[in-house]
Coordinates of C-alpha atoms and ligand atoms in Angstrom, one line a residue:
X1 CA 134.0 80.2 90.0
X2 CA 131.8 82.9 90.9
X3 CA 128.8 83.3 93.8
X4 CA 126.1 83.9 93.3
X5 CA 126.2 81.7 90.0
X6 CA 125.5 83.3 86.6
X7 CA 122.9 84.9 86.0
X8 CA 120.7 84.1 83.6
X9 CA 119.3 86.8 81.8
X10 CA 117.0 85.7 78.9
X11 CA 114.1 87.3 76.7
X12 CA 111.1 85.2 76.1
X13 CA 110.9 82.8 73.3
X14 CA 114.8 82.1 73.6
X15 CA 116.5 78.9 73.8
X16 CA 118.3 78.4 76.9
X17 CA 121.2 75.9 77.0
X18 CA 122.9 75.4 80.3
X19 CA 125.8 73.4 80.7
X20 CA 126.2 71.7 84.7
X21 CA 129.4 70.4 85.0
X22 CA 129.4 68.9 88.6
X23 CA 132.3 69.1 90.5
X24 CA 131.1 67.7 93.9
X25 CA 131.7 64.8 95.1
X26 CA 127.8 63.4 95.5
X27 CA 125.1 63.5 93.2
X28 CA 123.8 67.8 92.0
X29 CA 120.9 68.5 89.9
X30 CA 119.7 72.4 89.2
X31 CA 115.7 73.1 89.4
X32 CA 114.8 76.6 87.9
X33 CA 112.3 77.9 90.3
X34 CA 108.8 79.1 88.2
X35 CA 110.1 78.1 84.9
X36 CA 107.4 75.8 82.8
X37 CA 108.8 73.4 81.6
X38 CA 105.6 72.1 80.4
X39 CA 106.9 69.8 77.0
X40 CA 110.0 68.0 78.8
X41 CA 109.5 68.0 82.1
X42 CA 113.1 66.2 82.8
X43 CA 114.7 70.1 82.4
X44 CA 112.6 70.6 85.5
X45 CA 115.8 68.8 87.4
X46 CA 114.1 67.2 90.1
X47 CA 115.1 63.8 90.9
X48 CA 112.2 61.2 89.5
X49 CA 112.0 63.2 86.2
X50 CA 115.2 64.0 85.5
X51 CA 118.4 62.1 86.8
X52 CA 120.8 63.3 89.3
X53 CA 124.0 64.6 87.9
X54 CA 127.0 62.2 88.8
X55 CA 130.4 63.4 90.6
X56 CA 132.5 64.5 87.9
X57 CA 129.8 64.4 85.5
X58 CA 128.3 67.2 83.4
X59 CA 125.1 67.4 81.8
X60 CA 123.5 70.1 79.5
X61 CA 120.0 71.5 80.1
X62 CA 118.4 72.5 76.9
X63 CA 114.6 74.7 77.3
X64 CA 112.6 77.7 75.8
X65 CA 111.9 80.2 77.8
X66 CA 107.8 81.2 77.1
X67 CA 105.2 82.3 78.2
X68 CA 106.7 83.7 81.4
X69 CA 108.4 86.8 81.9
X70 CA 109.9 88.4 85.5
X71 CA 112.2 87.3 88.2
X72 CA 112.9 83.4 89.0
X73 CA 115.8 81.5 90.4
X74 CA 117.4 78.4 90.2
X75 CA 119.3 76.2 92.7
X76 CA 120.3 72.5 93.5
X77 CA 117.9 70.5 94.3
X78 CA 118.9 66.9 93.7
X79 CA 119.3 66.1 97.4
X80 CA 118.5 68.0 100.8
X81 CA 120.0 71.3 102.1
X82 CA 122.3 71.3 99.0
X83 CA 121.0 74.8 98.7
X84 CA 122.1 75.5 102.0
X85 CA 125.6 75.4 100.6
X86 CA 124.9 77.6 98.0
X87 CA 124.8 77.1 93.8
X88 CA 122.1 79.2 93.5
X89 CA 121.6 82.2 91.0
X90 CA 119.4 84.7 89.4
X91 CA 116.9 84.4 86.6
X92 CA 115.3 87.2 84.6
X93 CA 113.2 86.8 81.7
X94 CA 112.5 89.9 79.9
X95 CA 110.2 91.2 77.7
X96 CA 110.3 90.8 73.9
X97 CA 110.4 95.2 72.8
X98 CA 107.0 94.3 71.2
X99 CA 105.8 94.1 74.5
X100 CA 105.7 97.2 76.7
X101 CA 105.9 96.2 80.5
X102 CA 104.0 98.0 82.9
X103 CA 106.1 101.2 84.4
X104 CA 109.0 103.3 82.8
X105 CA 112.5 101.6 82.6
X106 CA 114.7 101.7 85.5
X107 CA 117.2 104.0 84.3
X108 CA 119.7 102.5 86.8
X109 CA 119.1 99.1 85.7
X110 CA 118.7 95.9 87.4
X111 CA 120.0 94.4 90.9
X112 CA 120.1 91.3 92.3
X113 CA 119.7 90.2 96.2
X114 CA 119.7 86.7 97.4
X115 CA 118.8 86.9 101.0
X116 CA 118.7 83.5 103.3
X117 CA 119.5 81.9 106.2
X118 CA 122.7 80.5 106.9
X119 CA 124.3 77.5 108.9
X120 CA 128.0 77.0 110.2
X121 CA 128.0 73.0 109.8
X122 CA 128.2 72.0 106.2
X123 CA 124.6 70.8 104.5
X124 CA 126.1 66.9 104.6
X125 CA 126.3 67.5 108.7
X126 CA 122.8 69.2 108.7
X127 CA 121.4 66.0 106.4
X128 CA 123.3 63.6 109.0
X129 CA 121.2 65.5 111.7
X130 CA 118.1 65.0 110.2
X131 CA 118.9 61.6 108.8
X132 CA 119.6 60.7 112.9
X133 CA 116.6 62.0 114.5
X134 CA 118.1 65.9 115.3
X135 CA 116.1 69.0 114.1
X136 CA 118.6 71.7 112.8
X137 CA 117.8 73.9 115.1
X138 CA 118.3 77.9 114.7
X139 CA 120.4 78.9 111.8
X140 CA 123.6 80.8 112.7
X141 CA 123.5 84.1 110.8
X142 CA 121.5 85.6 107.7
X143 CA 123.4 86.2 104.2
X144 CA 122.8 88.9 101.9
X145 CA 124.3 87.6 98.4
X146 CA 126.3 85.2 100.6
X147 CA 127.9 88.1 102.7
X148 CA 126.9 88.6 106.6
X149 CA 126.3 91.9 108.3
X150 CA 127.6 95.1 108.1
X151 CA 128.9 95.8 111.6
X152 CA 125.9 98.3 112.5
X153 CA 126.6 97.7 116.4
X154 CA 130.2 97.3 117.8
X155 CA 128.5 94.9 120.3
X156 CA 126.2 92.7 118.3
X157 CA 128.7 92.1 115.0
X158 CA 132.1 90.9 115.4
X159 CA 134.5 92.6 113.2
X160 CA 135.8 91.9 109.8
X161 CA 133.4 90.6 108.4
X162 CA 132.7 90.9 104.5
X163 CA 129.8 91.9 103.8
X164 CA 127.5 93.3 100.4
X165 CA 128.0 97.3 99.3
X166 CA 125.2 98.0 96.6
X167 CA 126.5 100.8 94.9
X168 CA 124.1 103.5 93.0
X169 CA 123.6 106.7 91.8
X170 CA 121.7 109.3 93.4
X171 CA 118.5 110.0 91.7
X172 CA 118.4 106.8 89.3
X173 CA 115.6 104.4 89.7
X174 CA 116.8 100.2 90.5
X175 CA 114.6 97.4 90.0
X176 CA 115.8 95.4 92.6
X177 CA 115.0 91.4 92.4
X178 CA 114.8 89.9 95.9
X179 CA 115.1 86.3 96.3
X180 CA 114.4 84.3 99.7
X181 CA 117.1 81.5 98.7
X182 CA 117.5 79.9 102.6
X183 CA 116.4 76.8 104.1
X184 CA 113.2 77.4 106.4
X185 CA 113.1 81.6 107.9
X186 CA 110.9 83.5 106.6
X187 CA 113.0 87.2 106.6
X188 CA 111.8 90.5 106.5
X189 CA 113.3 93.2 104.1
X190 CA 113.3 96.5 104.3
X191 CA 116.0 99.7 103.0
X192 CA 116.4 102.5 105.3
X193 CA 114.7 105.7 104.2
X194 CA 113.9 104.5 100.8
X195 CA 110.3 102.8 99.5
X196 CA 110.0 99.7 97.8
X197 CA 107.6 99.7 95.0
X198 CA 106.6 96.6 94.5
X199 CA 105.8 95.6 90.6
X200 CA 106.6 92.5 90.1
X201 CA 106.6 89.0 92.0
X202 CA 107.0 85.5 90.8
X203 CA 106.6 86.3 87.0
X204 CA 103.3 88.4 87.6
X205 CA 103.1 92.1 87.2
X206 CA 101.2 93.8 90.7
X207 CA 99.4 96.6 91.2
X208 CA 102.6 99.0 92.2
X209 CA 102.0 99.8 95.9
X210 CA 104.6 101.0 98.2
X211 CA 105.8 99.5 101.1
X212 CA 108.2 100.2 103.9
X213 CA 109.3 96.6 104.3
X214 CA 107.9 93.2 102.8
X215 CA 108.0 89.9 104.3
X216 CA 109.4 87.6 101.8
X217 CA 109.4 83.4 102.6
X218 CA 111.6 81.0 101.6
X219 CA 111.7 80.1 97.6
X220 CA 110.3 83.6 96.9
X221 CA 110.8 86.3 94.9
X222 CA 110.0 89.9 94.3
X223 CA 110.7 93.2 92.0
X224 CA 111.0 96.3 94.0
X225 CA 111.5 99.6 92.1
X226 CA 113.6 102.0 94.4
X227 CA 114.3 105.5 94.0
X228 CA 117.9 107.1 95.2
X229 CA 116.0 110.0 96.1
X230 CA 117.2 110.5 99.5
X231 CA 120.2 113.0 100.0
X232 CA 123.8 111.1 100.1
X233 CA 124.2 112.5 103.8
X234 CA 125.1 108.5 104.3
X235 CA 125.1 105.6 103.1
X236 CA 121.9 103.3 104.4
X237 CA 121.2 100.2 105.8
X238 CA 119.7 97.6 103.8
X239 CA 118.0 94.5 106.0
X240 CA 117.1 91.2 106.3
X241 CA 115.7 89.8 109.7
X242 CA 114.2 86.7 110.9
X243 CA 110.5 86.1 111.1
X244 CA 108.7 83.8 113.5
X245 CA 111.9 82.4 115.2
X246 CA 110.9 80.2 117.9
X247 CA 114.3 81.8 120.2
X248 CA 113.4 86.2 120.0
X249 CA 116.8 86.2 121.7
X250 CA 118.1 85.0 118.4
X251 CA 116.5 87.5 116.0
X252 CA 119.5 90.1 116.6
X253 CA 121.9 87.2 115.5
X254 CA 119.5 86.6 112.6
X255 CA 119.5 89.7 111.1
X256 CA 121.4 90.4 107.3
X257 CA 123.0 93.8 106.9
X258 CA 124.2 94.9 103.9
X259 CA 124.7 98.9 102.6
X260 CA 123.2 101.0 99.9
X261 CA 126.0 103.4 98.7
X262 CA 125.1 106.5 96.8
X263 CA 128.3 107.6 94.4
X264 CA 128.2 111.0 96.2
X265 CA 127.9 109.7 99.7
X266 CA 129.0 111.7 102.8
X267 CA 129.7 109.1 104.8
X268 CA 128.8 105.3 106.5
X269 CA 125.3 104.7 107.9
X270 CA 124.2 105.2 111.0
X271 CA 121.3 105.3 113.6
X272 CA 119.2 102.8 114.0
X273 CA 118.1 99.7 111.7
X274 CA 115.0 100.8 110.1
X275 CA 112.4 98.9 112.4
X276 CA 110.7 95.9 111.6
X277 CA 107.0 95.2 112.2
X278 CA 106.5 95.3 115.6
X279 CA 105.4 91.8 116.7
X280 CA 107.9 88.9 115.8
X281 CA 105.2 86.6 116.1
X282 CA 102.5 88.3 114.4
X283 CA 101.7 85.8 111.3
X284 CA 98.5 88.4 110.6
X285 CA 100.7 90.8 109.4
X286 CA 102.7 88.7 107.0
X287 CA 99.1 87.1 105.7
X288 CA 97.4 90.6 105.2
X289 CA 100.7 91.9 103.8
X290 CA 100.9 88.7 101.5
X291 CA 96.7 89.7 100.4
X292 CA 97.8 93.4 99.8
X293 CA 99.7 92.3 96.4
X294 CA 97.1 92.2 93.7
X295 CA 97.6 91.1 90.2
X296 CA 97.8 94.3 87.8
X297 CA 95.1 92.9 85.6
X298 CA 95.5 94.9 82.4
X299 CA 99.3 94.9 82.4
X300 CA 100.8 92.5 79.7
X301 CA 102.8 89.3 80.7
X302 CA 104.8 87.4 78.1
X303 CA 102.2 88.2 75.8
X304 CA 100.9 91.7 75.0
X305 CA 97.4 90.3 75.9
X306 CA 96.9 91.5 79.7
X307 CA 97.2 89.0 82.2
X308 CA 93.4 89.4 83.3
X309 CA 92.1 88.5 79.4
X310 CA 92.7 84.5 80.7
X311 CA 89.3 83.6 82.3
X312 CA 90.2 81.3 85.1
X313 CA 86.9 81.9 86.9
X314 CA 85.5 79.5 83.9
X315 CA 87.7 76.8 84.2
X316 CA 86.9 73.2 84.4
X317 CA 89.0 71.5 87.5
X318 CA 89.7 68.2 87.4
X319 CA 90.9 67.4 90.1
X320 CA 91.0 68.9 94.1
X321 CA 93.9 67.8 96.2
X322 CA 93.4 68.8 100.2
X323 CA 97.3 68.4 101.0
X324 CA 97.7 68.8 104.5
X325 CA 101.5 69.2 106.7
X326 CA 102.2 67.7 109.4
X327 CA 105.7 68.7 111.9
X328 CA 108.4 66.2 111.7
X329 CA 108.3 63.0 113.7
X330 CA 110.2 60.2 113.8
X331 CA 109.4 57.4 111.0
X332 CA 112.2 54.4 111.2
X333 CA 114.1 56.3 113.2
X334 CA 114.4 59.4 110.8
X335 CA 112.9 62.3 111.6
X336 CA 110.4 63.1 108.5
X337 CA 107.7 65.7 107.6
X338 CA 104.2 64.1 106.3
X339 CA 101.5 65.3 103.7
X340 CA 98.8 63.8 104.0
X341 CA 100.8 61.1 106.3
X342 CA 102.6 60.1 103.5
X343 CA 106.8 61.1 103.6
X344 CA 108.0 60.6 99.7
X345 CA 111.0 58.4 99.5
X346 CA 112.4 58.6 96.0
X347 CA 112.8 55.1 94.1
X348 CA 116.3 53.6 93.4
X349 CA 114.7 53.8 89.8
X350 CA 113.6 57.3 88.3
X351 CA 109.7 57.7 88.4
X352 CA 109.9 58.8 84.7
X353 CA 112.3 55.8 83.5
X354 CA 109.8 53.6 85.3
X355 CA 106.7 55.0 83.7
X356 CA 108.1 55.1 80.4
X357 CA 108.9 51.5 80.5
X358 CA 106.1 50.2 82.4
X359 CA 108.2 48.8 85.2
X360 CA 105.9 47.8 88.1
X361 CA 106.3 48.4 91.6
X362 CA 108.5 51.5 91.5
X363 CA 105.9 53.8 92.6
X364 CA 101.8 54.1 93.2
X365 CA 99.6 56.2 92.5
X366 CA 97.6 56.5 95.1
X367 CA 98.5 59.6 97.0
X368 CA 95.4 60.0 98.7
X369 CA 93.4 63.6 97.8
X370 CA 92.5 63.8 101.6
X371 CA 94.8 63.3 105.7
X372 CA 93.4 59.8 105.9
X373 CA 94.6 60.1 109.5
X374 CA 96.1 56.7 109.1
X375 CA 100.1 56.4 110.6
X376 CA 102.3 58.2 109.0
X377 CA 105.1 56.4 106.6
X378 CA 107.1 56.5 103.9
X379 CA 106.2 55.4 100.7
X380 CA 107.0 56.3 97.0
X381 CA 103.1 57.4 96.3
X382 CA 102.4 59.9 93.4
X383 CA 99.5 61.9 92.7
X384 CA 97.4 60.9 90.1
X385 CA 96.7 63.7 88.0
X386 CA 94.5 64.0 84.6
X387 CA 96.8 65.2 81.7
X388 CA 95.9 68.5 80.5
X389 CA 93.2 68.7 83.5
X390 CA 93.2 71.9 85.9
X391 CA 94.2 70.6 89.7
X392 CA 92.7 72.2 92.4
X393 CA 95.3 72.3 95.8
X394 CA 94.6 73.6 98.8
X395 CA 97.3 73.8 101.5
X396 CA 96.7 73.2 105.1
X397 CA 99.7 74.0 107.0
X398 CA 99.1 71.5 110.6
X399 CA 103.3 71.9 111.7
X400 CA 104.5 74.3 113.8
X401 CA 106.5 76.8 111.6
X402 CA 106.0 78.7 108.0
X403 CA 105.8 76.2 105.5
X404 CA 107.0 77.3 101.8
X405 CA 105.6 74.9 99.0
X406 CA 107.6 74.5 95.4
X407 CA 105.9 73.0 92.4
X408 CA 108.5 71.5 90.3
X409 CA 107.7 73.2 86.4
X410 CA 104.2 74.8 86.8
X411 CA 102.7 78.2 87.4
X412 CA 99.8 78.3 90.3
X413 CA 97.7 81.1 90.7
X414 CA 96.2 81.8 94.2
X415 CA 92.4 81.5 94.6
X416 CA 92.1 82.2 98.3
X417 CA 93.8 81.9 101.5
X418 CA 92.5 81.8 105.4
X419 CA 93.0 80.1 108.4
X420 CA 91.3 77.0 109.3
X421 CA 90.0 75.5 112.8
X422 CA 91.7 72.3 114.0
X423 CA 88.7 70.6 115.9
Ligands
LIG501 C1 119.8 91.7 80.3 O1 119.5 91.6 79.0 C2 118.8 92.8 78.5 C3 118.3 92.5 77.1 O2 119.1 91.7 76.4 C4 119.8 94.0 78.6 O3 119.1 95.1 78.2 C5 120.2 94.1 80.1 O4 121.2 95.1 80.2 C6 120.8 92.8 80.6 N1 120.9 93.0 82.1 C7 122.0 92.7 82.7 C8 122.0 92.9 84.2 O5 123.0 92.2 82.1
LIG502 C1 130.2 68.4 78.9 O1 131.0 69.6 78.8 C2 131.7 69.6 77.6 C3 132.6 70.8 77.6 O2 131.9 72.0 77.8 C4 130.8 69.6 76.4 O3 131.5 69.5 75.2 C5 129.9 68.4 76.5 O4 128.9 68.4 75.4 C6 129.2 68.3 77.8 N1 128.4 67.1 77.9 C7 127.2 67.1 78.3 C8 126.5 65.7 78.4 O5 126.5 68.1 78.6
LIG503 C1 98.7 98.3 85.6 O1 99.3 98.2 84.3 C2 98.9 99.2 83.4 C3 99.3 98.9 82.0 O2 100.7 98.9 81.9 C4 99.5 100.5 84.0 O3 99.2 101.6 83.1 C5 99.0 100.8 85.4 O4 99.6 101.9 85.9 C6 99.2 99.6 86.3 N1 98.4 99.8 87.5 C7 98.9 99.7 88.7 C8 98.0 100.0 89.8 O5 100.0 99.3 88.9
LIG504 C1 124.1 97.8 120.3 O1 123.3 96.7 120.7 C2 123.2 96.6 122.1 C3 122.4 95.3 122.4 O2 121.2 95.2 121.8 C4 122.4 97.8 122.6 O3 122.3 97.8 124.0 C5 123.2 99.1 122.2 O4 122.5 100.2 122.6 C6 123.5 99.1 120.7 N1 124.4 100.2 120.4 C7 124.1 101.1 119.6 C8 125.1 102.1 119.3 O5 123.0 101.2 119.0
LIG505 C1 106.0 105.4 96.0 O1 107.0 106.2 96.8 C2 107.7 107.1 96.0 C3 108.8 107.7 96.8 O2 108.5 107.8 98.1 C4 106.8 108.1 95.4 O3 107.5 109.0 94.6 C5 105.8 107.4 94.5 O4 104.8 108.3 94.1 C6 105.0 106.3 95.3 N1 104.3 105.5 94.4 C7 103.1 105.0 94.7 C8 102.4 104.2 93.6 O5 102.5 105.1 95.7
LIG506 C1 119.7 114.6 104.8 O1 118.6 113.8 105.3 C2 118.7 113.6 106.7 C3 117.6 112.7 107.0 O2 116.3 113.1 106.5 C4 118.7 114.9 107.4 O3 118.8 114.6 108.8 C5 119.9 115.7 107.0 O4 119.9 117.0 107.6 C6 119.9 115.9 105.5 N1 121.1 116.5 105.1 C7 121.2 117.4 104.1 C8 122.5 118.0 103.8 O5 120.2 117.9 103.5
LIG507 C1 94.6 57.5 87.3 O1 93.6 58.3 86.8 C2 93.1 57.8 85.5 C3 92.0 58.7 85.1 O2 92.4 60.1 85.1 C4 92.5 56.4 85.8 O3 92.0 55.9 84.5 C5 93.5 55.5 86.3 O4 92.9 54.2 86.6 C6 94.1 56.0 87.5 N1 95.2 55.2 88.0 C7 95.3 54.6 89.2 C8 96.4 53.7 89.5 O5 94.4 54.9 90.0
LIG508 C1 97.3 69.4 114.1 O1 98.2 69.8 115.1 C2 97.7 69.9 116.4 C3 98.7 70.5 117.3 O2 100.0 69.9 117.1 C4 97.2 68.5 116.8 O3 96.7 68.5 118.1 C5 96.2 68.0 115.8 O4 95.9 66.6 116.1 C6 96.7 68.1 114.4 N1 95.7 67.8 113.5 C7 95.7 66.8 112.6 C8 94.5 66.6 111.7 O5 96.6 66.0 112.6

């Protein structure tokens, strides 16, 4: 009964118990986006590991929260573009009072923004799209906590629509948690005439830099401290707009508008949206953007140890993975996206029921560690990894748009990023 779902705010070392009742009528499963789940991997709720909800059904998730501390989400994620209908809701894990975190307490508390991309059809007439051979295509609109835009132009926004009004006190200080929970754009957010100071993203504390707007990519998310220290002469404009999108016609379409209302406010805001970087199409400015956040080395995590005393630069890896995309094409009539070459087609029987009984032929494990430029197929082919080893990925992006990668119940720390020449 309510959207965005609970939230889910937790303190480390607690036991979580969630129970899903599921009242559609196909298959649902919740994954919890960044959570470890390192002992029982089936609370990770990803089909193959844990098994899909039935209509009607209910099921209880039961983990500890460890080890982790900072903003996550969670969202369906038994079958595709659920998400795109919603279910999705905040996570916070918070510190136990032993440990101090990094920068004084927001004495306005916490706020929550989902921000994503949105499409009219329903996500079972997107799957049927892609299931016949039809990309999806632009999205229609751009949510913020499931509400489109404030009318900022009489000519661009239809009227009547409901949309999100954050209300604050002047002078307080918000840590706001931004998550991107869409399908595939990549959005830019940004508040008019306040600072985001970033502090926080994907359960790591950052160095706390300022910045005017941030790029943020599907599946992620992000602390922002914001000051109300601007005078309550308005209200302002707080924004969401497409990156990258292939139509620029469409970026005044795509664009989420919600307003930031101080108790004291004179009245509704107005001028311009604050600007977003200049060139839609300029992927250097998300990357160096992306390599501005550092890791705050000596601030504490979970732990009061600081993140930086784990040594990573001394640890053994066991195995390197070179997964590389490729842009949809059609396989047996479906359209598909390939790694490596290879599109995953989940088994009729669970990859974890199969491995616990030794039932043959459910899945291999040969998903190869290299493109083996071979034809692409599908195929139920699982990486072979070396229990309690330390994997080495890297990511080559080959397709044609921003590509967002979600590891099921582990925490990855980048080591590097570039661009790499196709020859
Ligand atoms: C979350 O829990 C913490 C600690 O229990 C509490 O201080 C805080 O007010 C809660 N936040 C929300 C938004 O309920
Ligand atoms: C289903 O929900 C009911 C009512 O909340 C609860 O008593 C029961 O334990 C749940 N069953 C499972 C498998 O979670
Ligand atoms: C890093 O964390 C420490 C410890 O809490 C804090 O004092 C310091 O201000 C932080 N540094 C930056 C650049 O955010
Ligand atoms: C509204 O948008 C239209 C189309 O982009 C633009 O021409 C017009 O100047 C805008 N109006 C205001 C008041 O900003
Ligand atoms: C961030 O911006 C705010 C308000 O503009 C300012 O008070 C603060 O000192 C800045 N913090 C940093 C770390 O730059
Ligand atoms: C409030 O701030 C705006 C923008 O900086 C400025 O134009 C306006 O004059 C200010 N109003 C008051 C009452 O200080
Ligand atoms: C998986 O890796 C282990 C060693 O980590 C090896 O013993 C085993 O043969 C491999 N399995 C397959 C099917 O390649
Ligand atoms: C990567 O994409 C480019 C452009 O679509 C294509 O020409 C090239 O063959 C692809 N590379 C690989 C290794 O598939």
């Amino acid at each position: 009964g309510q959207f965005p779902g609970p939230p889910l705010n937790v303190t480390t070392n607690w036991n979580v118990v969630v129970n899903v009742r599921n009242a559609l009528d196909e298959p649902l499963l919740l994954t919890w986006h960044g959570l470890q789940h390192r002992k029982n991997s089936w609370q990770d709720g990803v089909t193959g590991t844990n098994c899909p909800i039935p209509a009607g059904w209910n099921w209880t998730y039961q983990f500890q929260v460890k080890d982790q501390v900072g903003s996550f989400f969670y969202s369906p994620s038994a079958l595709p573009l659920h998400r795109a209908a919603g279910g999705y809701g905040g996570i916070v894990v918070n510190n136990r009072d032993v440990v101090p975190i990094p920068f004084p307490f927001p004495d306005g508390g916490d706020l929550t923004l989902f921000i994503g991309d949105w499409y009219l059809r329903s996500h079972k007439d997107l799957r049927r799209s892609l299931d016949a051979g039809t990309p999806l295509g632009a999205p229609d609109g751009v949510l913020i906590n499931g509400l489109g835009p404030y009318r900022y132009n009489d000519s661009l926004v239809p009227p009547a629509i409901a949309y999100e009004r954050i209300n604050v006190e002047p002078g307080r200080t918000y840590r706001l948690r931004v998550h991107n929970v869409g399908v595939s754009t990549s959005l830019n957010f940004r508040i008019q005439g306040h600072s985001l100071l970033l502090v926080e993203t994907e359960g790591s504390y950052t160095s706390q830099q300022n910045y005017s707007n941030m790029d943020i990519h599907v599946g992620q998310s992000y602390s922002f401290l914001v000051t109300m220290d601007q005078n309550a002469s308005t209200d302002y404009y707080v924004v969401a707009s497409a990156r990258f999108v292939t139509d620029p016609g469409a970026v005044d379409k795509l664009t989420g508008v919600a307003i930031l209302h101080y108790s004291n406010s004179q009245g509704p805001a107005s001028g311009p949206l604050p600007a977003a970087p200049d060139d839609q199409y300029d992927t250097a400015f998300s990357i160096n953007q992306a390599r501005s956040i550092r890791w705050n080395v000596t601030a504490s995590g979970a732990r009061p140890n600081p993140q930086g005393s784990f040594h990573y630069g001394d640890i053994t890896v066991t195995d390197v993975y070179l997964l590389q995309s490729q842009p949809p094409e059609l396989i047996d009539g479906q359209l598909r996206s390939t790694i490596n070459g290879i599109s995953y087609i989940a088994p009729s029987t669970p990859l974890i029921l199969a491995q616990l009984f030794n039932v043959p032929g459910v899945f291999k494990l040969d998903f190869p560690n290299h493109p083996m430029n071979r034809l692409p197929k599908v195929d139920t082919s699982v990486i072979n990894g070396t229990y309690k080893g330390f994997m080495e990925i890297i990511f080559q992006n080959n397709a044609t748009t921003v590509q967002s990668y979600h590891l099921d119940g582990y925490a990855f720390f980048v080591v590097g990023d570039g661009l790499w020449i196709v020859d």
